[in-house]
Coordinates of C-alpha atoms in Angstrom, one line a residue:
Chain A
X1 CA 0.0 0.0 0.0
X2 CA 1.5 3.3 -1.0
X3 CA 2.3 5.5 2.0
X4 CA 0.4 8.7 1.7
X5 CA 0.9 11.8 3.8
X6 CA -1.8 13.2 5.9
X7 CA -1.9 16.4 7.9
X8 CA -0.6 15.5 11.4
X9 CA -2.7 18.3 12.8
X10 CA -6.0 17.0 11.6
X11 CA -7.5 14.7 14.3
X12 CA -10.0 13.1 11.8
X13 CA -7.3 12.3 9.3
X14 CA -5.2 10.7 12.1
X15 CA -8.1 8.7 13.4
X16 CA -9.3 7.6 9.9
X17 CA -5.8 6.5 8.8
X18 CA -5.2 4.6 12.1
X19 CA -8.6 3.0 11.9
X20 CA -7.9 1.8 8.3
X21 CA -4.5 0.6 9.3
X22 CA -5.9 -1.3 12.2
X23 CA -8.4 -3.1 10.0
X24 CA -5.8 -3.9 7.4
X25 CA -3.4 -5.2 10.0
X26 CA -6.0 -7.5 11.6
X27 CA -7.1 -8.8 8.2
X28 CA -3.5 -9.5 7.4
X29 CA -3.2 -11.6 10.6
X30 CA -6.1 -13.7 9.2
X31 CA -8.7 -12.4 11.5
X32 CA -12.0 -13.0 9.7
X33 CA -13.9 -9.7 9.6
X34 CA -17.5 -9.7 10.5
X35 CA -19.2 -7.0 8.4
X36 CA -22.7 -7.4 9.9
X37 CA -22.9 -3.9 11.5
X38 CA -21.8 -2.1 8.4
X39 CA -24.1 -4.2 6.2
X40 CA -27.1 -3.4 8.3
X41 CA -26.2 0.3 8.1
X42 CA -25.8 0.1 4.3
X43 CA -29.1 -1.8 4.0
X44 CA -31.1 0.7 6.1
X45 CA -29.4 3.7 4.3
X46 CA -29.9 2.4 0.8
X47 CA -33.5 1.4 1.5
X48 CA -34.3 4.9 2.5
X49 CA -32.5 6.3 -0.6
X50 CA -34.5 3.9 -2.8
X51 CA -37.7 5.1 -1.3
X52 CA -36.7 8.7 -2.0
X53 CA -35.7 7.8 -5.6
X54 CA -39.0 6.0 -6.1
X55 CA -40.9 9.1 -4.8
X56 CA -38.9 11.3 -7.1
X57 CA -39.7 9.1 -10.1
X58 CA -43.4 8.9 -9.4
X59 CA -43.7 12.6 -8.9
X60 CA -41.8 13.3 -12.1
X61 CA -43.9 10.9 -14.2
X62 CA -47.3 11.4 -12.6
X63 CA -47.3 14.9 -11.1
X64 CA -48.2 16.1 -7.7
X65 CA -52.0 15.6 -7.5
X66 CA -51.9 11.9 -8.4
X67 CA -49.1 11.0 -6.1
X68 CA -50.0 13.1 -3.0
X69 CA -51.1 10.1 -0.9
X70 CA -48.2 7.9 -1.7
X71 CA -45.8 10.8 -1.1
X72 CA -47.1 11.3 2.4
X73 CA -46.6 7.6 3.1
X74 CA -43.1 7.7 1.6
X75 CA -42.1 10.8 3.7
X76 CA -43.1 9.0 6.9
X77 CA -41.3 5.8 5.9
X78 CA -38.2 7.8 5.1
X79 CA -38.3 9.6 8.4
X80 CA -38.6 6.3 10.3
X81 CA -35.8 4.6 8.3
X82 CA -33.5 7.6 8.9
X83 CA -34.4 7.6 12.6
X84 CA -33.5 3.9 12.7
X85 CA -30.2 4.6 10.8
X86 CA -29.3 7.4 13.2
X87 CA -30.0 5.0 16.2
X88 CA -28.0 2.3 14.6
X89 CA -24.9 4.5 14.0
X90 CA -25.1 6.1 17.4
X91 CA -26.1 3.2 19.7
X92 CA -25.1 0.0 18.0
X93 CA -22.0 0.8 15.9
X94 CA -20.7 3.3 18.4
X95 CA -17.3 3.9 16.9
X96 CA -16.7 0.2 15.9
X97 CA -13.8 -0.1 13.5
X98 CA -13.3 -3.9 13.5
X99 CA -15.4 -6.8 14.4
X100 CA -13.9 -10.2 13.7
X101 CA -12.8 -13.6 14.9
X102 CA -9.9 -15.9 14.6
X103 CA -9.6 -19.5 15.8
X104 CA -13.0 -19.1 17.6
X105 CA -11.8 -16.1 19.5
X106 CA -14.1 -13.1 18.8
X107 CA -12.7 -9.6 19.0
X108 CA -14.5 -6.3 18.7
X109 CA -12.7 -3.0 18.6
X110 CA -14.2 0.5 18.8
X111 CA -12.1 3.7 18.5
X112 CA -12.6 7.1 19.8
X113 CA -10.8 10.5 20.0
X114 CA -11.5 13.5 22.1
X115 CA -11.6 17.0 20.6
X116 CA -8.2 18.7 20.4
X117 CA -6.5 15.8 22.1
X118 CA -4.0 13.7 20.0
X119 CA -4.7 10.4 21.7
X120 CA -6.1 7.3 20.2
X121 CA -8.6 5.5 22.5
X122 CA -9.6 1.9 21.9
X123 CA -12.2 -0.2 23.5
X124 CA -11.4 -3.8 22.9
X125 CA -13.9 -6.6 23.7
X126 CA -12.3 -10.0 23.7
X127 CA -14.5 -13.1 24.0
X128 CA -11.5 -15.1 25.0
X129 CA -11.4 -18.8 24.4
X130 CA -14.0 -20.3 26.7
X131 CA -14.1 -17.5 29.2
X132 CA -16.7 -14.8 29.1
X133 CA -16.2 -11.5 27.1
X134 CA -13.9 -9.0 28.7
X135 CA -13.7 -5.3 27.8
X136 CA -10.6 -3.2 28.1
X137 CA -9.8 0.4 27.3
X138 CA -6.3 1.1 25.9
X139 CA -4.9 4.4 24.6
X140 CA -1.8 5.7 23.0
X141 CA -0.8 9.1 21.6
X142 CA -0.9 9.3 17.8
X143 CA 2.8 10.4 17.9
X144 CA 3.7 6.8 18.6
X145 CA 3.1 5.8 15.0
X146 CA 3.0 9.0 13.0
X147 CA 6.1 11.0 12.0
X148 CA 6.1 14.8 12.5
X149 CA 5.4 15.1 8.7
X150 CA 2.3 13.0 8.8
X151 CA 3.6 9.6 7.5
X152 CA 2.1 6.5 9.1
X153 CA 4.7 4.0 10.3
X154 CA 3.2 0.5 10.7
X155 CA 5.8 -1.1 13.0
X156 CA 5.2 0.8 16.3
X157 CA 1.5 0.7 15.7
X158 CA 1.5 -3.1 15.3
X159 CA 3.8 -3.5 18.3
X160 CA 1.5 -1.5 20.5
X161 CA -1.5 -3.5 19.4
X162 CA 0.2 -6.9 19.8
X163 CA 1.5 -6.0 23.2
X164 CA -1.7 -4.5 24.5
X165 CA -4.3 -6.9 23.2
X166 CA -4.0 -10.6 24.0
X167 CA -5.8 -11.9 21.0
X168 CA -3.7 -9.8 18.6
X169 CA -0.5 -10.7 20.4
X170 CA -1.3 -14.4 20.2
X171 CA -1.8 -14.0 16.5
X172 CA 1.3 -11.9 15.9
X173 CA 3.9 -13.1 18.4
X174 CA 6.8 -11.3 16.6
X175 CA 5.4 -7.9 17.5
X176 CA 4.1 -8.8 20.9
X177 CA 6.5 -7.7 23.6
X178 CA 5.3 -9.6 26.7
X179 CA 8.0 -8.8 29.2
X180 CA 6.1 -6.2 31.1
X181 CA 2.9 -8.2 31.2
X182 CA 4.8 -11.3 32.3
X183 CA 6.4 -9.4 35.2
X184 CA 3.1 -8.2 36.5
X185 CA 1.4 -11.6 36.3
X186 CA 2.7 -15.1 35.6
X187 CA 1.8 -16.2 32.1
X188 CA -1.1 -18.7 32.0
X189 CA -0.7 -22.2 30.7
X190 CA -2.2 -21.2 27.3
X191 CA 0.5 -18.7 26.6
X192 CA 3.1 -21.0 27.8
X193 CA 2.0 -23.5 25.3
X194 CA 2.2 -21.0 22.5
X195 CA 5.6 -19.7 23.6
X196 CA 7.0 -23.2 23.8
X197 CA 5.4 -24.6 20.8
X198 CA 8.8 -25.2 19.2
X199 CA 10.9 -25.6 22.4
X200 CA 11.3 -28.1 25.1
X201 CA 8.6 -28.3 27.8
X202 CA 9.5 -26.7 31.2
X203 CA 7.6 -26.6 34.4
X204 CA 5.6 -23.4 34.5
X205 CA 6.3 -22.9 38.1
X206 CA 10.1 -22.5 37.7
X207 CA 9.7 -20.1 34.9
X208 CA 7.6 -17.6 36.9
X209 CA 9.7 -17.9 40.0
X210 CA 12.7 -16.9 38.0
X211 CA 10.9 -13.9 36.6
X212 CA 9.7 -12.6 40.0
X213 CA 13.3 -12.8 41.1
X214 CA 14.2 -10.6 38.2
X215 CA 11.3 -8.2 39.0
X216 CA 12.8 -7.1 42.4
X217 CA 16.1 -6.4 40.7
X218 CA 14.6 -4.3 37.9
X219 CA 12.4 -2.3 40.3
X220 CA 15.3 -1.6 42.6
Chain B
X1 CA -7.4 13.8 -4.9
X2 CA -9.0 10.5 -5.6
X3 CA -6.1 8.6 -4.0
X4 CA -8.0 8.4 -0.7
X5 CA -10.8 6.7 -2.4
X6 CA -8.6 4.1 -4.1
X7 CA -7.4 2.6 -0.8
X8 CA -11.0 2.0 0.5
X9 CA -12.6 -1.3 0.7
X10 CA -15.8 -1.7 -1.5
X11 CA -18.1 -1.6 1.5
X12 CA -16.4 1.6 2.7
X13 CA -16.8 3.1 -0.8
X14 CA -20.5 2.2 -0.7
X15 CA -20.7 3.9 2.7
X16 CA -19.2 7.1 1.3
X17 CA -21.5 7.1 -1.7
X18 CA -24.4 6.5 0.7
X19 CA -23.5 9.7 2.6
X20 CA -23.9 11.7 -0.5
X21 CA -27.1 9.9 -1.6
X22 CA -28.5 10.6 1.9
X23 CA -27.8 14.4 1.5
X24 CA -29.7 14.5 -1.7
X25 CA -32.6 12.3 -0.6
X26 CA -33.0 14.0 2.7
X27 CA -33.2 17.4 1.0
X28 CA -35.7 16.0 -1.4
X29 CA -37.8 14.3 1.3
X30 CA -37.8 17.5 3.4
X31 CA -39.2 19.3 0.4
X32 CA -41.9 16.7 -0.2
X33 CA -42.7 16.6 3.5
X34 CA -43.3 20.3 3.4
X35 CA -45.4 19.8 0.3
X36 CA -47.6 17.2 2.1
X37 CA -47.9 19.4 5.2
X38 CA -49.0 22.5 3.2
X39 CA -51.0 20.5 0.7
X40 CA -49.2 22.5 -2.0
X41 CA -47.2 21.1 -5.0
X42 CA -44.7 23.9 -4.5
X43 CA -44.7 25.2 -1.0
X44 CA -41.9 27.7 -1.5
X45 CA -41.7 29.9 -4.6
X46 CA -39.6 32.8 -5.8
X47 CA -41.0 36.0 -7.1
X48 CA -39.9 36.2 -10.7
X49 CA -41.3 39.6 -11.8
X50 CA -42.0 43.0 -10.4
X51 CA -45.8 42.9 -10.9
X52 CA -46.5 42.9 -7.2
X53 CA -44.3 45.8 -6.2
X54 CA -44.0 47.4 -3.7
X55 CA -45.4 44.4 -1.7
X56 CA -43.0 41.8 -3.2
X57 CA -39.8 42.3 -5.1
X58 CA -38.1 40.1 -7.7
X59 CA -36.1 37.5 -5.8
X60 CA -38.3 37.3 -2.7
X61 CA -39.0 33.9 -1.2
X62 CA -42.7 33.2 -0.5
X63 CA -44.1 30.5 1.8
X64 CA -47.4 29.1 0.7
X65 CA -50.3 27.4 2.5
X66 CA -52.9 25.6 0.5
X67 CA -55.3 24.3 3.1
X68 CA -57.5 27.3 3.2
X69 CA -60.1 26.7 0.5
X70 CA -62.2 29.8 1.2
X71 CA -59.8 32.3 -0.4
X72 CA -60.9 35.9 0.3
X73 CA -60.6 39.1 -1.9
X74 CA -57.3 40.7 -1.0
X75 CA -55.3 37.5 -0.4
X76 CA -52.2 37.0 -2.5
X77 CA -52.3 33.7 -4.3
X78 CA -49.8 31.8 -6.5
X79 CA -51.2 30.1 -9.5
X80 CA -50.1 28.3 -12.7
X81 CA -51.5 29.3 -16.0
X82 CA -53.1 26.2 -17.5
X83 CA -50.5 24.6 -19.8
X84 CA -47.6 26.6 -18.5
X85 CA -45.3 25.9 -15.5
X86 CA -44.5 29.4 -14.5
X87 CA -46.0 30.4 -11.1
X88 CA -47.6 33.8 -11.0
X89 CA -48.0 35.7 -7.7
X90 CA -51.0 38.1 -7.8
X91 CA -53.7 39.4 -5.6
X92 CA -57.4 38.2 -5.6
X93 CA -59.7 41.0 -6.6
X94 CA -62.9 39.2 -7.2
X95 CA -64.4 35.9 -6.2
X96 CA -67.4 33.9 -7.6
X97 CA -69.0 30.9 -6.0
X98 CA -67.6 29.5 -2.8
X99 CA -69.3 27.3 -0.2
X100 CA -70.8 24.4 -2.0
X101 CA -70.2 25.8 -5.5
X102 CA -66.7 25.6 -6.9
X103 CA -64.8 28.8 -6.0
X104 CA -63.6 31.0 -9.0
X105 CA -61.1 33.8 -8.6
X106 CA -60.0 36.8 -10.6
X107 CA -56.6 38.1 -9.9
X108 CA -54.5 41.2 -10.7
X109 CA -50.9 42.2 -10.0
X110 CA -50.6 45.3 -7.7
X111 CA -48.2 46.9 -10.1
X112 CA -50.1 46.0 -13.3
X113 CA -52.6 48.3 -15.0
X114 CA -55.0 45.5 -16.1
X115 CA -56.3 42.4 -14.4
X116 CA -55.0 38.9 -15.3
X117 CA -57.7 38.0 -17.9
X118 CA -54.9 38.5 -20.5
X119 CA -52.6 36.2 -18.7
X120 CA -55.0 33.3 -18.4
X121 CA -55.1 30.5 -21.0
X122 CA -57.2 31.1 -24.1
X123 CA -60.8 30.7 -23.3
X124 CA -60.2 30.9 -19.6
X125 CA -61.5 34.0 -17.8
X126 CA -61.1 33.0 -14.2
X127 CA -59.1 30.8 -11.9
X128 CA -60.5 27.6 -10.4
X129 CA -59.4 27.6 -6.7
X130 CA -59.0 23.9 -6.4
X131 CA -57.3 23.3 -9.8
X132 CA -55.1 26.3 -10.7
X133 CA -54.1 27.8 -7.4
X134 CA -50.9 26.4 -5.7
X135 CA -51.5 28.2 -2.4
X136 CA -51.9 31.5 -0.7
X137 CA -48.9 33.5 0.6
X138 CA -48.6 33.3 4.4
X139 CA -45.0 34.6 4.8
X140 CA -42.0 35.8 2.9
X141 CA -38.2 36.3 3.2
X142 CA -36.9 39.2 1.0
X143 CA -34.1 38.7 -1.6
X144 CA -33.0 35.2 -0.6
X145 CA -34.7 33.7 -3.6
X146 CA -32.3 35.4 -6.1
X147 CA -30.1 32.3 -6.0
X148 CA -32.9 30.3 -7.6
X149 CA -33.3 32.9 -10.3
X150 CA -29.6 32.7 -11.1
X151 CA -29.8 28.9 -11.1
X152 CA -32.7 28.9 -13.6
X153 CA -31.1 31.6 -15.8
X154 CA -27.8 29.8 -15.9
X155 CA -28.5 26.1 -15.8
X156 CA -24.8 25.1 -15.8
X157 CA -24.7 26.5 -12.3
X158 CA -26.9 23.8 -11.1
X159 CA -24.7 21.1 -12.5
X160 CA -21.6 22.8 -11.1
X161 CA -23.1 23.0 -7.7
X162 CA -24.1 19.4 -7.7
X163 CA -20.7 18.2 -8.8
X164 CA -19.0 20.3 -6.2
X165 CA -21.3 19.0 -3.5
X166 CA -20.7 15.4 -4.6
X167 CA -16.9 15.7 -4.5
X168 CA -17.0 17.3 -1.1
X169 CA -19.2 14.7 0.5
X170 CA -17.7 11.6 -1.0
X171 CA -14.1 12.5 -0.5
X172 CA -14.6 13.7 3.0
X173 CA -14.6 11.3 5.9
X174 CA -15.7 13.4 8.8

């Protein structure tokens, strides 16, 4: 994909470019994207446009007097559909930029920015394998992956995502830097299994004991 | 300029086109909604001539209401001459019928010397309230309608405006 320059001062440009990059990155990691929310929005939207177009055609061909009644019906239907569309965009979609699943693990990501604040906020809902869905908020300044000129750099963005979100880190272990997470809490057996998929098996207990020993040294 | 469009997925492109389509269709449906509410085929008209001066000037925007069927002498009505699509804004100076009989009106522009008998279609000497009249004037905004006069006298302006609007909405991702 050709790198194009955006204005690093425009919050909407920053957010849109990052949203697109996020979706592309996850699709590249073979997350299967679920387009249902967008499809419903397109369906409601185009249905109302078709009603408007039909009203226009009828009025053009048959004139005002003949189509008065149907026009009234069409106006009401259009208002209802647009109300539904507004509700859908505001309440259901709510900033969603990626809905997808990989290996049975569902992930749903919504992004947000605050006016005049160059920070990217993400709300990640992870269904986790087996466990119930958990929702987390993560954030990072746009300066982490945009140059001062306005060029998007993929590497730090992917590293941030892979480190902050379990599901993405599992799919992209090269970018996931798990040291900080492992210091705070011992890695669970699932992650151990992935990390050691090509190595010899070690007792999980010894691994974490060694790391907590290191922790006191680093914090000192 | 179109580079930003090229990187979009097909669904996202459809969403951008939908935004523009919604702008057009909402504007149209608002107009039709107003038509239904006022029961008039053209609830907002622009004064095209100076025949109602000093009351109305060329370029004034008039708001019409068509639900009052008992039009009185002195009311300003907008009507179409049978066979033509040009709305004429004149004052009612005589009425015949009304009540159970169909209401017939004679009109004259304030600034004209003669009444509108010359303007009506051949063989027509009065207006039929229910057939010819689009509505009576209930309010107006001065001068704002001049844009419409420009758009109808220079039709390429309409196309230019539409193309400009389309580009702005489709390429923007606010």
